[in-house]
Each structure stands twice: as structure tokens, then as C-alpha cells.
Amino acid sequence: MNKKPDLLILNCKELLTIRGASSKPKIGHELDDVGIIHDGAIAICDERITDIGETKDLIEKYKDDTNFKIVDASGKVVSPGFVDCHTHVVFGGSREKEFVEKIKGTSYLEILKRGGGILSTVNETRKLSVDELIRKTKKHLDNMLTHGTTTVEIKSGYGLNLDNELKILKAIKILNETHPIDIVPTFLGAHVIPDEYRANPDQYVNLVIDMLSVVKEYVKYCDVFVIVGHFLLNKAEKYLWKQKIGLSLKMHINEFKNIGGADLAAELEIVSADHLDLITDEEIDKLVKSNVVGVLLPGVNFYLMNNNYAPLKRMLEKGLPIALATDFNPGTCPTENMQIMITIACLKMKMSPGQALNASTINGAHAIEMADDVGSLEVGKVADIIMFDIPNYNYIPYHFGVNNVEKVIKRGKLVVDYKKI
Ligand SMILES: [Zn+2]
């Protein structure tokens, strides 16, 4: 017997369950299937989904029980909340000045070389207290939630010394406890060599290794920015890290140039390899073999005005599980909005809207090992739900640059409702 629901969502015109992939990410043609139920309904008790099916069946089942709230989703599209599995949300300052330079033709790597880019954000971040960081970050999390993101991975990496990295991780911990969004924290001390270690980068590598023993209690993952102009690590150091910390790994690789990160990612069997813009067929095969999820961040290509979009077709043919995320950060993708990522993925990488939705929900959940709990609408899962005020799901990428969300339900509670505005 199903638990008595405390909330019923009824009459969903299109209920996109994204079901059937909690134990393994979707690959190839599996990504086309959004598990649609027409005139669908969801029953929720406490924080979890207890029943799902057609509206007439759920009404029949619960007709003798009136002790629940009803949300009427007539004419609406309903999906799982977005899982944004790659972001850098906690930072000081902003970089709109670089936006103007970029339009005039200065490249990202040139800006970085003369102390702009990440290093300028590091300076601004170091100036802020934990409370100031929390206040600033809360606004970004609010933006995420109102645009349908209910789970987010956040990396540190704008502190680049123990005190400042800890400050960021403490801010993330407090926000996770106080904000409706669920946050998965990642340590990214290996982001870029800070100014004070430019003459001696090896010393900074040692410092990052030392930091790990302190920060590991705050994080689920350790990430490394293996990208030219940032953090070049040799294998020995990588192995050392793995043995020393016992944390699962993620890597930024193959973004501006292919410097061989994919081999290392496969060898270390990391959880996700992110960016993958410039990747060879052999490297894709290796990632597939090692069960690595490929996280694609097309908002960055769009924002940096390059055409190095990840080779989606080859990835799908070879069976690489792919997820979509914003990479929200102040320099290369300043938007919290997953709906725009879906539009860019469709227009620039030729993803279908269905593929993009799977990549933004269940496969994103696999990229942070939370697919048992989130990423699809199935019995037993956390009730993280978006209700879109649109006629069908193709409309999400089609009607772009605006917020198509009407309501967001997080852990069974209505947390966003534009109907009330
Ligand atoms: Zn990133």
C-alpha cells in the first residue's frame, strides 16, 4: 500500500519522468526518451515521491483520502528539477570589464596572462568575509532555483590558500544548510597558480596537497583544472593526490587545447571529465571504458565566442554518458540558467530537446553520484519538480532567454510560484 500523500500534482499535460536510469546514466538513443506520461500525476509524502502515473488512476486510488493539498498542473509541462553538476558560484567581484575587452578581440588566455581572469576574481574573493560571500552567493542560488535548478555542484578555487579556500567551503556548507537548493561541494585548489607562486609553481602544488587533509571534511570531490594556462599536473602528483585523500576526482580537461588530460582521467577512473571540447575518438573510448561521465559546458563556448563545441555525435555513437551544466562562473559563463544551456546545446551541438533534458537531469545526477535520489521522477526519489508554463517540452529551448518556469517544488515543498506575482 502506498503511503498516504500530503501533496498531489494532477493533470500534468506532459509529465517528463526521465525514468529508468537511476543505476546507470543514459547513453546513445536512451537519451531521446523523456519517459513522458500524458495527463500525468504525482503523489508526494514528506519529501519523496510515493506514486506516479495517469491522473485518473491516482484520483481513483486516493479518492477516499482528502487529507492532501492539490497542485493543478493543467496545460503545464512537469519535469524533474535540473541538476547543475558543474559550477563555480562562490566568488567576489564581477568581470563585465572583460566582457567589453573580449568583444574587442582580446582572448581569454591573454586576459589571464596579464593578471585578469581567474586571478582578478581570486583577489576580489580574498577580500570578502564568510558572511559577505554567503550574501552574494545566495542571490545566485535564488536565481538558480527560480530557473528550475534544485541540485547544484559548487567548486571552491577562488581562494588558493588554506584560509581562503576554507572560507569558501564554509560558506558553501552554511548555504547548503540554509538554502532550499541541495549543494554538492568540490575542492578546486588546483584551479590556477596564484600570483605569489608564479615563480615556483611546484611549491603551490605541494600546498594544495597539504590543504587536502584539512578541506576534505567539507567536500565530496576534488577537482583539477588540467587546462593550458592553468594547472599542469604530472601523473605522479595525481596519483599522490588520490592515495592521500581518498576523495573521488573530477577534472576540467580538453578545453582550449588538448594536453592529454583524458588519458589521466580514464586511468584514475574519475567520476566526471568536464568540458571535453577538443577530444579524440581514442580518448572518448578510454573514458567510456572507465565509466567516466562527460560533462558538457556549451555555455562557455558560446560566451567565449569559439566554435569548439564538444563532438556530441561521436560521443553518443561511442556510448559516452553526457551531462549538461552551466559552469556558472564570473569569467567564462556568467549565467545560472540551465534553460539557456539547453537552448545552446540544441542550437550549437544539435542536441534534441529530449537529449538535453536527460543530460540536464538524470545524467547530471550521475555526474555527482546522486542519481539514487534526484534527476528523475520515480517512486522513492526526492520530490524536486519543475512546472513549466509551456505547451510542450520542445518549447523549453525554443522560447529562450526568458524563464519558462512557473513553479518549483523542492523536497515536496512549493518554493517558487510565479502565479503569485
Ligand atoms: Zn569549471
GROMACS .gro file of C-alpha atoms in nm, residues 96-382:
model
  287
   96GLU     CA    1   3.195   4.277  -1.701
   97LYS     CA    2   3.503   4.485  -1.794
   98GLU     CA    3   3.650   4.175  -1.957
   99PHE     CA    4   3.326   4.129  -2.144
  100VAL     CA    5   3.394   4.451  -2.329
  101GLU     CA    6   3.763   4.361  -2.391
  102LYS     CA    7   3.655   4.025  -2.524
  103ILE     CA    8   3.424   4.183  -2.778
  104LYS     CA    9   3.712   4.398  -2.893
  105GLY     CA   10   3.913   4.082  -2.962
  106THR     CA   11   4.126   4.006  -2.654
  107SER     CA   12   4.137   3.630  -2.589
  108TYR     CA   13   4.062   3.462  -2.256
  109LEU     CA   14   4.418   3.332  -2.226
  110GLU     CA   15   4.563   3.679  -2.296
  111ILE     CA   16   4.344   3.828  -2.025
  112LEU     CA   17   4.458   3.555  -1.784
  113LYS     CA   18   4.826   3.612  -1.869
  114ARG     CA   19   4.817   3.974  -1.759
  115GLY     CA   20   4.659   3.900  -1.425
  116GLY     CA   21   4.295   3.929  -1.529
  117GLY     CA   22   4.058   3.639  -1.545
  118ILE     CA   23   4.054   3.397  -1.254
  119LEU     CA   24   4.334   3.581  -1.072
  120SER     CA   25   4.134   3.903  -1.052
  121THR     CA   26   3.842   3.707  -0.910
  122VAL     CA   27   4.082   3.548  -0.658
  123ASN     CA   28   4.182   3.898  -0.539
  124GLU     CA   29   3.818   4.004  -0.503
  125THR     CA   30   3.721   3.681  -0.329
  126ARG     CA   31   4.002   3.708  -0.076
  127LYS     CA   32   3.865   4.048   0.033
  128LEU     CA   33   3.528   3.909   0.141
  129SER     CA   34   3.429   3.753   0.473
  130VAL     CA   35   3.232   3.429   0.500
  131ASP     CA   36   2.914   3.631   0.564
  132GLU     CA   37   2.972   3.853   0.263
  133LEU     CA   38   3.033   3.552   0.043
  134ILE     CA   39   2.713   3.392   0.171
  135ARG     CA   40   2.508   3.705   0.099
  136LYS     CA   41   2.649   3.734  -0.252
  137THR     CA   42   2.615   3.365  -0.333
  138LYS     CA   43   2.259   3.344  -0.201
  139LYS     CA   44   2.145   3.573  -0.481
  140HIS     CA   45   2.295   3.338  -0.738
  141LEU     CA   46   2.134   3.036  -0.574
  142ASP     CA   47   1.799   3.216  -0.574
  143ASN     CA   48   1.842   3.274  -0.948
  144MET     CA   49   1.920   2.907  -0.998
  145LEU     CA   50   1.617   2.793  -0.801
  146THR     CA   51   1.375   3.026  -0.977
  147HIS     CA   52   1.505   2.894  -1.311
  148GLY     CA   53   1.446   2.534  -1.205
  149THR     CA   54   1.778   2.412  -1.064
  150THR     CA   55   1.721   2.211  -0.747
  151THR     CA   56   2.063   2.047  -0.701
  152VAL     CA   57   2.397   2.208  -0.773
  153GLU     CA   58   2.763   2.113  -0.752
  154ILE     CA   59   2.981   2.405  -0.641
  155LYS     CA   60   3.358   2.420  -0.662
  156SER     CA   61   3.589   2.627  -0.446
  157GLY     CA   62   3.901   2.757  -0.619
  158TYR     CA   63   3.899   3.136  -0.590
  159GLY     CA   64   4.084   3.134  -0.257
  160LEU     CA   65   4.403   2.946  -0.349
  161ASN     CA   66   4.539   2.933   0.003
  162LEU     CA   67   4.415   2.744   0.304
  163ASP     CA   68   4.233   3.029   0.482
  164ASN     CA   69   4.053   3.149   0.174
  165GLU     CA   70   3.964   2.806   0.036
  166LEU     CA   71   3.827   2.716   0.380
  167LYS     CA   72   3.628   3.039   0.384
  168ILE     CA   73   3.461   2.944   0.056
  169LEU     CA   74   3.391   2.590   0.171
  170LYS     CA   75   3.242   2.715   0.498
  171ALA     CA   76   3.016   2.950   0.301
  172ILE     CA   77   2.904   2.654   0.085
  173LYS     CA   78   2.834   2.445   0.398
  174ILE     CA   79   2.618   2.715   0.555
  175LEU     CA   80   2.432   2.778   0.229
  176ASN     CA   81   2.366   2.406   0.192
  177GLU     CA   82   2.211   2.407   0.539
  178THR     CA   83   2.004   2.722   0.489
  179HIS     CA   84   1.910   2.744   0.121
  180PRO     CA   85   1.648   2.515  -0.038
  181ILE     CA   86   1.891   2.404  -0.312
  182ASP     CA   87   2.098   2.096  -0.230
  183ILE     CA   88   2.468   2.161  -0.279
  184VAL     CA   89   2.747   1.915  -0.354
  185PRO     CA   90   3.081   2.076  -0.260
  186THR     CA   91   3.405   2.023  -0.452
  187PHE     CA   92   3.757   2.137  -0.368
  188LEU     CA   93   3.930   2.309  -0.661
  189GLY     CA   94   4.251   2.434  -0.501
  190ALA     CA   95   4.418   2.314  -0.823
  191HIS     CA   96   4.248   2.585  -1.024
  192VAL     CA   97   4.527   2.820  -1.127
  193ILE     CA   98   4.872   2.901  -0.988
  194PRO     CA   99   4.824   3.212  -0.769
  195ASP     CA  100   5.041   3.518  -0.831
  196GLU     CA  101   5.255   3.464  -0.524
  197TYR     CA  102   5.364   3.119  -0.653
  198ARG     CA  103   5.416   3.209  -1.017
  199ALA     CA  104   5.793   3.177  -0.988
  200ASN     CA  105   5.761   2.843  -0.815
  201PRO     CA  106   5.451   2.652  -0.918
  202ASP     CA  107   5.571   2.325  -0.766
  203GLN     CA  108   5.553   2.484  -0.425
  204TYR     CA  109   5.189   2.563  -0.486
  205VAL     CA  110   5.123   2.202  -0.586
  206ASN     CA  111   5.267   2.095  -0.252
  207LEU     CA  112   5.050   2.349  -0.075
  208VAL     CA  113   4.737   2.213  -0.246
  209ILE     CA  114   4.829   1.862  -0.139
  210ASP     CA  115   4.871   1.987   0.218
  211MET     CA  116   4.537   2.170   0.204
  212LEU     CA  117   4.358   1.847   0.114
  213SER     CA  118   4.395   1.695   0.456
  214VAL     CA  119   4.214   1.996   0.609
  215VAL     CA  120   3.947   2.063   0.348
  216LYS     CA  121   3.845   1.704   0.285
  217GLU     CA  122   3.585   1.705   0.561
  218TYR     CA  123   3.400   1.982   0.373
  219VAL     CA  124   3.386   1.826   0.027
  220LYS     CA  125   3.265   1.531  -0.173
  221TYR     CA  126   3.503   1.575  -0.467
  222CYS     CA  127   3.843   1.703  -0.558
  223ASP     CA  128   3.870   1.871  -0.899
  224VAL     CA  129   4.174   1.968  -1.104
  225PHE     CA  130   4.188   2.229  -1.381
  226VAL     CA  131   4.409   2.050  -1.630
  227ILE     CA  132   4.400   2.319  -1.892
  228VAL     CA  133   4.675   2.512  -2.060
  229GLY     CA  134   4.748   2.836  -1.878
  230HIS     CA  135   4.611   2.691  -1.556
  231PHE     CA  136   4.723   2.381  -1.377
  232LEU     CA  137   4.954   2.132  -1.539
  233LEU     CA  138   4.993   1.824  -1.326
  234ASN     CA  139   5.200   1.521  -1.399
  235LYS     CA  140   5.077   1.173  -1.330
  236ALA     CA  141   5.287   1.117  -1.022
  237GLU     CA  142   5.130   1.414  -0.847
  238LYS     CA  143   4.785   1.297  -0.946
  239TYR     CA  144   4.840   0.952  -0.805
  240LEU     CA  145   4.975   1.102  -0.490
  241TRP     CA  146   4.657   1.301  -0.451
  242LYS     CA  147   4.436   1.004  -0.499
  243GLN     CA  148   4.618   0.798  -0.242
  244LYS     CA  149   4.641   1.079   0.003
  245ILE     CA  150   4.284   1.198   0.015
  246GLY     CA  151   4.056   0.913  -0.071
  247LEU     CA  152   3.818   1.155  -0.241
  248SER     CA  153   3.660   1.093  -0.578
  249LEU     CA  154   3.802   1.306  -0.855
  250LYS     CA  155   3.672   1.533  -1.126
  251MET     CA  156   3.876   1.708  -1.391
  252HIS     CA  157   3.844   2.006  -1.625
  253ILE     CA  158   4.008   1.882  -1.944
  254ASN     CA  159   4.041   1.949  -2.318
  255GLU     CA  160   3.901   2.300  -2.305
  256PHE     CA  161   4.129   2.533  -2.504
  257LYS     CA  162   4.383   2.276  -2.616
  258ASN     CA  163   4.418   1.901  -2.589
  259ILE     CA  164   4.700   1.845  -2.339
  260GLY     CA  165   4.624   1.483  -2.269
  261GLY     CA  166   4.401   1.501  -1.962
  262ALA     CA  167   4.164   1.234  -2.090
  263ASP     CA  168   4.421   0.955  -2.055
  264LEU     CA  169   4.477   1.051  -1.695
  265ALA     CA  170   4.102   1.080  -1.631
  266ALA     CA  171   4.048   0.730  -1.765
  267GLU     CA  172   4.344   0.590  -1.576
  268LEU     CA  173   4.225   0.735  -1.245
  269GLU     CA  174   3.862   0.633  -1.316
  270ILE     CA  175   3.742   0.975  -1.216
  271VAL     CA  176   3.369   1.041  -1.172
  272SER     CA  177   3.336   1.306  -1.441
  273ALA     CA  178   3.555   1.471  -1.703
  274ASP     CA  179   3.429   1.818  -1.784
  275HIS     CA  180   3.445   2.036  -2.099
  276LEU     CA  181   3.586   1.777  -2.349
  277ASP     CA  182   3.568   2.023  -2.636
  278LEU     CA  183   3.882   1.902  -2.810
  279ILE     CA  184   3.879   1.528  -2.766
  280THR     CA  185   3.987   1.246  -2.996
  281ASP     CA  186   3.794   0.927  -3.070
  282GLU     CA  187   4.053   0.721  -2.881
  283GLU     CA  188   4.014   0.941  -2.577
  284ILE     CA  189   3.637   0.909  -2.587
  285ASP     CA  190   3.678   0.528  -2.598
  286LYS     CA  191   3.902   0.538  -2.293
  287LEU     CA  192   3.654   0.747  -2.093
  288VAL     CA  193   3.372   0.509  -2.191
  289LYS     CA  194   3.575   0.211  -2.072
  290SER     CA  195   3.642   0.379  -1.738
  291ASN     CA  196   3.275   0.473  -1.681
  292VAL     CA  197   3.352   0.844  -1.673
  293VAL     CA  198   3.059   1.083  -1.724
  294GLY     CA  199   3.137   1.358  -1.976
  295VAL     CA  200   3.005   1.693  -1.857
  296LEU     CA  201   2.950   1.932  -2.148
  297LEU     CA  202   2.953   2.306  -2.088
  298PRO     CA  203   2.846   2.468  -2.416
  299GLY     CA  204   2.761   2.798  -2.245
  300VAL     CA  205   3.137   2.857  -2.220
  301ASN     CA  206   3.195   2.812  -2.595
  302PHE     CA  207   2.902   3.041  -2.660
  303TYR     CA  208   3.022   3.306  -2.418
  304LEU     CA  209   3.385   3.290  -2.536
  305MET     CA  210   3.261   3.309  -2.894
  306ASN     CA  211   3.453   3.000  -3.009
  307ASN     CA  212   3.323   2.709  -3.209
  308ASN     CA  213   3.495   2.428  -3.022
  309TYR     CA  214   3.173   2.267  -2.911
  310ALA     CA  215   3.222   1.913  -2.779
  311PRO     CA  216   3.172   1.648  -3.051
  312LEU     CA  217   2.830   1.531  -2.937
  313LYS     CA  218   2.760   1.297  -3.227
  314ARG     CA  219   3.079   1.098  -3.177
  315MET     CA  220   3.021   1.085  -2.803
  316LEU     CA  221   2.669   0.948  -2.846
  317GLU     CA  222   2.780   0.694  -3.106
  318LYS     CA  223   3.054   0.568  -2.878
  319GLY     CA  224   2.827   0.543  -2.575
  320LEU     CA  225   2.981   0.813  -2.357
  321PRO     CA  226   2.727   0.925  -2.094
  322ILE     CA  227   2.695   1.300  -2.124
  323ALA     CA  228   2.558   1.560  -1.886
  324LEU     CA  229   2.493   1.930  -1.937
  325ALA     CA  230   2.582   2.203  -1.688
  326THR     CA  231   2.622   2.580  -1.675
  327ASP     CA  232   2.982   2.609  -1.546
  328PHE     CA  233   2.840   2.925  -1.385
  329ASN     CA  234   3.139   3.149  -1.309
  330PRO     CA  235   3.220   3.520  -1.338
  331GLY     CA  236   3.455   3.492  -1.637
  332THR     CA  237   3.352   3.233  -1.893
  333CYS     CA  238   2.982   3.170  -1.832
  334PRO     CA  239   2.805   3.417  -1.606
  335THR     CA  240   2.457   3.267  -1.608
  336GLU     CA  241   2.272   3.047  -1.360
  337ASN     CA  242   2.011   2.948  -1.617
  338MET     CA  243   2.002   2.582  -1.727
  339GLN     CA  244   1.725   2.658  -1.974
  340ILE     CA  245   1.967   2.867  -2.179
  341MET     CA  246   2.222   2.582  -2.169
  342ILE     CA  247   1.955   2.359  -2.322
  343THR     CA  248   1.895   2.614  -2.598
  344ILE     CA  249   2.268   2.645  -2.672
  345ALA     CA  250   2.315   2.265  -2.668
  346CYS     CA  251   2.030   2.229  -2.917
  347LEU     CA  252   2.137   2.509  -3.150
  348LYS     CA  253   2.513   2.466  -3.139
  349MET     CA  254   2.562   2.095  -3.072
  350LYS     CA  255   2.244   1.974  -3.241
  351MET     CA  256   2.113   1.804  -2.930
  352SER     CA  257   1.745   1.731  -2.941
  353PRO     CA  258   1.541   1.892  -2.661
  354GLY     CA  259   1.482   1.543  -2.515
  355GLN     CA  260   1.852   1.462  -2.510
  356ALA     CA  261   1.929   1.796  -2.348
  357LEU     CA  262   1.665   1.739  -2.079
  358ASN     CA  263   1.805   1.396  -1.992
  359ALA     CA  264   2.156   1.543  -1.983
  360SER     CA  265   2.039   1.823  -1.751
  361THR     CA  266   1.863   1.596  -1.504
  362ILE     CA  267   1.942   1.225  -1.462
  363ASN     CA  268   2.285   1.230  -1.625
  364GLY     CA  269   2.376   1.542  -1.428
  365ALA     CA  270   2.277   1.347  -1.116
  366HIS     CA  271   2.512   1.064  -1.219
  367ALA     CA  272   2.795   1.315  -1.262
  368ILE     CA  273   2.767   1.388  -0.888
  369GLU     CA  274   2.665   1.034  -0.786
  370MET     CA  275   2.319   1.137  -0.668
  371ALA     CA  276   2.106   0.951  -0.920
  372ASP     CA  277   1.952   0.733  -0.646
  373ASP     CA  278   1.791   1.045  -0.507
  374VAL     CA  279   1.742   1.305  -0.780
  375GLY     CA  280   1.734   1.355  -1.158
  376SER     CA  281   1.410   1.174  -1.238
  377LEU     CA  282   1.051   1.150  -1.117
  378GLU     CA  283   1.014   0.797  -0.982
  379VAL     CA  284   0.877   0.640  -0.666
  380GLY     CA  285   1.122   0.680  -0.379
  381LYS     CA  286   1.305   0.977  -0.524
  382VAL     CA  287   1.322   1.322  -0.372
   0.00000   0.00000   0.00000
